[in-house]
């Protein structure tokens, strides 16, 4: 059936149908009912569901290395903040991403982290550099995220963006392995940018 003419016709019909955007509240309801998980890990971007890639070893190990370093720095300089891995953030306007790392002000809410509570987000890119350094970066800027870090694993660099204004970041810097990266949003927070030895050239 999957290779037959009926299947091909259904695919053409589906492609011809207009796509309906999902509101933030509708996405919350879907998550509560477990519907997105039929598709796997998803996030809401511009009102549409986007699948997240599977996480392979380089991405997962590098993410946890940065998380541990950032978590230690936050605990020392800003202990009232929380550092978390993969919790959805609701910015509104059809944008509820599922970031790799989030630094945020604690809340008693049980849903996604409110975007207003988020100070810094980091994404790890092993194969998604074009998105994390392009459309997704711009979406974070439009949402008003104060500071955004994007790690380009193949290039072994960390890109730091800050000061969102008019939908773009006004400040950008690139760091190489071994560099100290200071947060421009959270005073006293700095980490040494490391990539695990097994992934270094």
CSV table of N, CA and C in Angstrom, one decimal, residues 50-158:
chain,number,residue,atom,x,y,z
A,50,UNK,N,7.0,21.2,14.6
A,50,UNK,CA,8.3,20.9,14.0
A,50,UNK,C,8.9,19.7,14.8
A,51,UNK,N,9.3,18.7,14.0
A,51,UNK,CA,9.9,17.5,14.7
A,51,UNK,C,11.4,17.9,15.0
A,52,UNK,N,11.8,17.4,16.2
A,52,UNK,CA,13.2,17.6,16.6
A,52,UNK,C,14.0,16.3,16.2
A,53,UNK,N,15.2,16.5,15.8
A,53,UNK,CA,16.0,15.4,15.4
A,53,UNK,C,16.3,14.4,16.5
A,54,UNK,N,16.6,13.2,16.2
A,54,UNK,CA,17.1,12.2,17.2
A,54,UNK,C,18.4,12.8,17.7
A,55,UNK,N,18.8,12.4,18.9
A,55,UNK,CA,20.0,12.9,19.5
A,55,UNK,C,21.0,11.8,19.5
A,56,UNK,N,22.1,12.0,18.7
A,56,UNK,CA,23.2,11.0,18.7
A,56,UNK,C,24.3,11.4,19.7
A,57,UNK,N,25.3,10.6,19.8
A,57,UNK,CA,26.3,10.7,20.9
A,57,UNK,C,26.9,12.1,20.9
A,58,UNK,N,27.5,12.6,19.8
A,58,UNK,CA,28.2,13.9,19.8
A,58,UNK,C,27.3,15.0,20.4
A,59,UNK,N,26.0,15.0,19.9
A,59,UNK,CA,25.1,16.1,20.4
A,59,UNK,C,24.8,15.9,21.9
A,60,UNK,N,24.4,14.7,22.3
A,60,UNK,CA,24.0,14.5,23.6
A,60,UNK,C,25.1,14.7,24.6
A,61,UNK,N,26.3,14.2,24.3
A,61,UNK,CA,27.4,14.3,25.3
A,61,UNK,C,27.9,15.8,25.4
A,62,UNK,N,28.0,16.5,24.2
A,62,UNK,CA,28.4,17.9,24.2
A,62,UNK,C,27.3,18.8,24.9
A,63,UNK,N,26.1,18.4,24.8
A,63,UNK,CA,25.0,19.2,25.5
A,63,UNK,C,25.2,19.0,27.0
A,64,UNK,N,25.4,17.8,27.4
A,64,UNK,CA,25.5,17.6,28.9
A,64,UNK,C,26.8,18.2,29.4
A,65,UNK,N,27.9,18.3,28.7
A,65,UNK,CA,29.1,19.0,29.1
A,65,UNK,C,28.9,20.5,29.3
A,66,UNK,N,28.2,21.1,28.3
A,66,UNK,CA,27.9,22.5,28.5
A,66,UNK,C,26.9,22.7,29.6
A,67,UNK,N,25.9,21.9,29.7
A,67,UNK,CA,25.0,22.0,30.8
A,67,UNK,C,25.7,22.0,32.2
A,68,UNK,N,26.5,21.0,32.4
A,68,UNK,CA,27.2,20.9,33.7
A,68,UNK,C,28.0,22.1,34.0
A,69,UNK,N,28.8,22.6,33.0
A,69,UNK,CA,29.6,23.8,33.2
A,69,UNK,C,28.8,25.0,33.5
A,70,UNK,N,27.7,25.2,32.7
A,70,UNK,CA,26.8,26.3,32.9
A,70,UNK,C,26.1,26.2,34.3
A,71,UNK,N,25.6,25.0,34.6
A,71,UNK,CA,24.9,24.8,35.9
A,71,UNK,C,25.8,25.2,37.1
A,72,UNK,N,27.1,24.8,37.0
A,72,UNK,CA,28.0,25.1,38.1
A,72,UNK,C,28.2,26.7,38.2
A,73,UNK,N,28.3,27.3,37.0
A,73,UNK,CA,28.5,28.7,37.0
A,73,UNK,C,27.3,29.5,37.6
A,74,UNK,N,26.1,29.0,37.2
A,74,UNK,CA,24.9,29.6,37.7
A,74,UNK,C,24.7,29.4,39.2
A,75,UNK,N,25.0,28.2,39.6
A,75,UNK,CA,24.9,27.9,41.1
A,75,UNK,C,25.8,28.8,41.9
A,76,UNK,N,26.9,29.2,41.4
A,76,UNK,CA,27.8,30.0,42.1
A,76,UNK,C,27.5,31.5,42.0
A,77,UNK,N,27.0,32.0,40.9
A,77,UNK,CA,26.8,33.4,40.7
A,77,UNK,C,25.3,33.8,40.8
A,78,UNK,N,24.4,32.9,40.5
A,78,UNK,CA,23.0,33.3,40.6
A,78,UNK,C,22.2,32.1,41.0
A,79,UNK,N,22.3,31.7,42.3
A,79,UNK,CA,21.7,30.5,42.8
A,79,UNK,C,20.2,30.4,42.8
A,80,UNK,N,19.5,31.6,42.6
A,80,UNK,CA,18.1,31.6,42.5
A,80,UNK,C,17.6,31.2,41.2
A,81,UNK,N,18.5,31.0,40.2
A,81,UNK,CA,18.1,30.6,38.9
A,81,UNK,C,18.2,29.1,38.7
A,82,UNK,N,17.5,28.6,37.7
A,82,UNK,CA,17.4,27.2,37.4
A,82,UNK,C,18.1,26.9,36.1
A,83,UNK,N,18.9,25.9,36.0
A,83,UNK,CA,19.5,25.5,34.7
A,83,UNK,C,18.9,24.1,34.3
A,84,UNK,N,18.2,24.0,33.2
A,84,UNK,CA,17.5,22.8,32.9
A,84,UNK,C,17.8,22.3,31.4
A,85,UNK,N,17.6,21.1,31.2
A,85,UNK,CA,17.7,20.5,29.9
A,85,UNK,C,16.4,20.1,29.3
A,86,UNK,N,16.1,20.6,28.1
A,86,UNK,CA,14.9,20.2,27.3
A,86,UNK,C,13.6,20.3,28.1
A,87,UNK,N,13.3,21.6,28.4
A,87,UNK,CA,12.0,21.9,28.9
A,87,UNK,C,11.4,22.9,27.9
A,88,UNK,N,10.2,22.7,27.5
A,88,UNK,CA,9.6,23.7,26.5
A,88,UNK,C,9.4,25.0,27.1
A,89,UNK,N,9.6,26.0,26.3
A,89,UNK,CA,9.5,27.4,26.7
A,89,UNK,C,8.4,28.1,25.8
A,90,UNK,N,7.4,28.7,26.5
A,90,UNK,CA,6.3,29.3,25.8
A,90,UNK,C,6.5,30.8,25.7
A,91,UNK,N,6.9,31.2,24.5
A,91,UNK,CA,7.1,32.7,24.2
A,91,UNK,C,5.8,33.3,23.8
A,92,UNK,N,4.8,32.5,23.3
A,92,UNK,CA,3.6,33.1,22.7
A,92,UNK,C,3.8,33.3,21.3
A,93,UNK,N,2.6,33.7,20.6
A,93,UNK,CA,2.7,33.9,19.2
A,93,UNK,C,3.0,32.7,18.4
A,94,UNK,N,2.6,31.5,18.9
A,94,UNK,CA,2.9,30.3,18.2
A,94,UNK,C,4.3,29.8,18.2
A,95,UNK,N,5.0,30.2,19.3
A,95,UNK,CA,6.4,29.8,19.4
A,95,UNK,C,6.7,29.2,20.8
A,96,UNK,N,6.8,27.9,20.8
A,96,UNK,CA,7.1,27.1,22.0
A,96,UNK,C,8.2,26.1,21.7
A,97,UNK,N,9.4,26.6,21.7
A,97,UNK,CA,10.5,25.7,21.3
A,97,UNK,C,10.9,24.7,22.5
A,98,UNK,N,11.7,23.7,22.1
A,98,UNK,CA,12.2,22.8,23.1
A,98,UNK,C,13.7,22.9,23.1
A,99,UNK,N,14.2,23.8,23.8
A,99,UNK,CA,15.7,24.1,23.7
A,99,UNK,C,16.5,23.0,24.4
A,100,UNK,N,17.8,22.9,24.0
A,100,UNK,CA,18.7,22.0,24.6
A,100,UNK,C,18.9,22.4,26.1
A,101,UNK,N,19.2,23.6,26.3
A,101,UNK,CA,19.5,24.1,27.7
A,101,UNK,C,18.8,25.4,27.9
A,102,UNK,N,18.2,25.6,29.1
A,102,UNK,CA,17.5,26.8,29.5
A,102,UNK,C,17.9,27.3,30.8
A,103,UNK,N,18.2,28.6,31.0
A,103,UNK,CA,18.5,29.2,32.3
A,103,UNK,C,17.3,30.1,32.5
A,104,UNK,N,16.6,29.9,33.7
A,104,UNK,CA,15.3,30.6,33.9
A,104,UNK,C,15.1,30.8,35.4
A,105,UNK,N,14.2,31.8,35.6
A,105,UNK,CA,13.7,32.1,36.9
A,105,UNK,C,12.6,31.1,37.3
A,106,UNK,N,12.7,30.5,38.5
A,106,UNK,CA,11.8,29.4,38.9
A,106,UNK,C,10.3,30.0,38.9
A,107,UNK,N,9.4,29.1,38.6
A,107,UNK,CA,8.0,29.4,38.7
A,107,UNK,C,7.2,28.2,39.2
A,108,UNK,N,6.0,28.5,39.7
A,108,UNK,CA,5.2,27.4,40.2
A,108,UNK,C,4.3,26.8,39.2
A,109,UNK,N,4.4,27.4,38.0
A,109,UNK,CA,3.5,26.9,36.9
A,109,UNK,C,3.9,25.4,36.5
A,110,UNK,N,2.9,24.7,36.0
A,110,UNK,CA,3.2,23.3,35.6
A,110,UNK,C,3.3,23.0,34.1
A,111,UNK,N,3.1,24.1,33.4
A,111,UNK,CA,3.2,23.9,31.9
A,111,UNK,C,4.6,24.3,31.4
A,112,UNK,N,4.7,24.8,30.2
A,112,UNK,CA,6.0,25.3,29.7
A,112,UNK,C,6.5,26.4,30.5
A,113,UNK,N,7.8,26.6,30.5
A,113,UNK,CA,8.4,27.8,31.1
A,113,UNK,C,7.9,29.0,30.4
A,114,UNK,N,7.4,30.0,31.2
A,114,UNK,CA,7.0,31.3,30.5
A,114,UNK,C,8.3,32.0,29.9
A,115,UNK,N,8.2,32.4,28.7
A,115,UNK,CA,9.3,33.1,28.0
A,115,UNK,C,9.8,34.3,28.8
A,116,UNK,N,9.0,35.0,29.6
A,116,UNK,CA,9.4,36.1,30.4
A,116,UNK,C,10.4,35.7,31.5
A,117,UNK,N,10.4,34.4,31.9
A,117,UNK,CA,11.2,33.9,32.9
A,117,UNK,C,12.6,33.4,32.4
A,118,UNK,N,12.8,33.4,31.1
A,118,UNK,CA,14.0,32.9,30.6
A,118,UNK,C,15.1,33.9,30.3
A,119,UNK,N,16.3,33.7,30.8
A,119,UNK,CA,17.4,34.6,30.6
A,119,UNK,C,18.4,34.2,29.5
A,120,UNK,N,18.5,32.9,29.4
A,120,UNK,CA,19.5,32.4,28.4
A,120,UNK,C,19.1,31.0,27.9
A,121,UNK,N,19.2,30.8,26.6
A,121,UNK,CA,19.0,29.5,26.0
A,121,UNK,C,20.2,29.1,25.2
A,122,UNK,N,20.6,27.8,25.2
A,122,UNK,CA,21.7,27.3,24.4
A,122,UNK,C,21.2,26.1,23.6
A,123,UNK,N,21.6,26.1,22.3
A,123,UNK,CA,21.3,25.0,21.4
A,123,UNK,C,22.6,24.4,20.9
A,124,UNK,N,22.6,23.1,20.8
A,124,UNK,CA,23.7,22.4,20.3
A,124,UNK,C,23.4,21.9,18.8
A,125,UNK,N,24.3,22.3,17.9
A,125,UNK,CA,24.0,21.9,16.5
A,125,UNK,C,25.1,21.0,16.0
A,126,UNK,N,24.7,19.7,15.7
A,126,UNK,CA,25.7,18.8,15.1
A,126,UNK,C,25.4,18.8,13.6
A,127,UNK,N,24.1,18.8,13.2
A,127,UNK,CA,23.7,18.8,11.8
A,127,UNK,C,22.7,19.9,11.5
A,128,UNK,N,22.4,20.7,12.5
A,128,UNK,CA,21.3,21.7,12.3
A,128,UNK,C,21.8,23.2,12.4
A,129,UNK,N,23.1,23.4,12.0
A,129,UNK,CA,23.7,24.7,12.1
A,129,UNK,C,22.9,25.7,11.3
A,130,UNK,N,22.4,25.4,10.1
A,130,UNK,CA,21.7,26.4,9.3
A,130,UNK,C,20.5,26.9,10.0
A,131,UNK,N,19.8,26.0,10.7
A,131,UNK,CA,18.6,26.4,11.4
A,131,UNK,C,18.9,27.2,12.7
A,132,UNK,N,19.8,26.6,13.5
A,132,UNK,CA,20.1,27.2,14.8
A,132,UNK,C,20.8,28.5,14.7
A,133,UNK,N,21.6,28.7,13.6
A,133,UNK,CA,22.2,30.0,13.4
A,133,UNK,C,21.5,30.9,12.4
A,134,UNK,N,20.3,30.5,12.0
A,134,UNK,CA,19.5,31.2,11.1
A,134,UNK,C,18.1,31.4,11.6
A,135,UNK,N,17.1,30.6,11.1
A,135,UNK,CA,15.7,30.9,11.4
A,135,UNK,C,15.4,30.8,12.9
A,136,UNK,N,16.0,29.8,13.6
A,136,UNK,CA,15.7,29.7,15.0
A,136,UNK,C,16.3,30.8,15.8
A,137,UNK,N,17.5,31.2,15.4
A,137,UNK,CA,18.1,32.4,16.1
A,137,UNK,C,17.2,33.6,15.9
A,138,UNK,N,16.7,33.8,14.7
A,138,UNK,CA,15.9,34.9,14.5
A,138,UNK,C,14.6,34.9,15.2
A,139,UNK,N,14.0,33.6,15.4
A,139,UNK,CA,12.8,33.5,16.1
A,139,UNK,C,13.0,33.8,17.6
A,140,UNK,N,14.2,33.4,18.1
A,140,UNK,CA,14.5,33.8,19.5
A,140,UNK,C,14.6,35.3,19.7
A,141,UNK,N,15.2,35.9,18.7
A,141,UNK,CA,15.4,37.4,18.8
A,141,UNK,C,14.0,38.1,18.7
A,142,UNK,N,13.1,37.6,17.8
A,142,UNK,CA,11.8,38.2,17.7
A,142,UNK,C,11.0,38.0,19.0
A,143,UNK,N,11.3,36.9,19.7
A,143,UNK,CA,10.6,36.6,20.9
A,143,UNK,C,11.1,37.4,22.1
A,144,UNK,N,12.2,38.1,21.9
A,144,UNK,CA,12.8,38.9,22.9
A,144,UNK,C,13.7,38.2,23.9
A,145,UNK,N,14.2,37.0,23.5
A,145,UNK,CA,15.1,36.2,24.4
A,145,UNK,C,16.4,37.1,24.5
A,146,UNK,N,16.8,37.3,25.8
A,146,UNK,CA,17.9,38.2,26.1
A,146,UNK,C,19.2,37.7,25.6
A,147,UNK,N,19.5,36.4,25.7
A,147,UNK,CA,20.8,35.9,25.3
A,147,UNK,C,20.6,34.5,24.7
A,148,UNK,N,21.3,34.2,23.6
A,148,UNK,CA,21.2,33.0,22.9
A,148,UNK,C,22.6,32.5,22.6
A,149,UNK,N,22.9,31.2,23.0
A,149,UNK,CA,24.2,30.6,22.6
A,149,UNK,C,23.9,29.4,21.6
A,150,UNK,N,24.6,29.3,20.6
A,150,UNK,CA,24.5,28.2,19.6
A,150,UNK,C,25.9,27.6,19.4
A,151,UNK,N,26.0,26.3,19.7
A,151,UNK,CA,27.2,25.6,19.5
A,151,UNK,C,27.2,24.9,18.2
A,152,UNK,N,28.2,25.2,17.4
A,152,UNK,CA,28.4,24.5,16.1
A,152,UNK,C,29.5,23.4,16.3
A,153,UNK,N,29.0,22.2,16.5
A,153,UNK,CA,30.0,21.1,16.8
A,153,UNK,C,31.0,20.9,15.7
A,154,UNK,N,30.6,20.7,14.5
A,154,UNK,CA,31.7,20.4,13.4
A,154,UNK,C,32.7,21.5,13.4
A,155,UNK,N,32.3,22.8,13.6
A,155,UNK,CA,33.3,23.9,13.5
A,155,UNK,C,33.9,24.2,14.9
A,156,UNK,N,33.4,23.5,15.9
A,156,UNK,CA,34.0,23.6,17.3
A,156,UNK,C,34.0,25.0,17.7
A,157,UNK,N,32.8,25.7,17.5
A,157,UNK,CA,32.7,27.1,17.9
A,157,UNK,C,31.4,27.3,18.7
A,158,UNK,N,31.4,28.3,19.5
A,158,UNK,CA,30.1,28.8,20.2
A,158,UNK,C,29.8,30.2,19.8
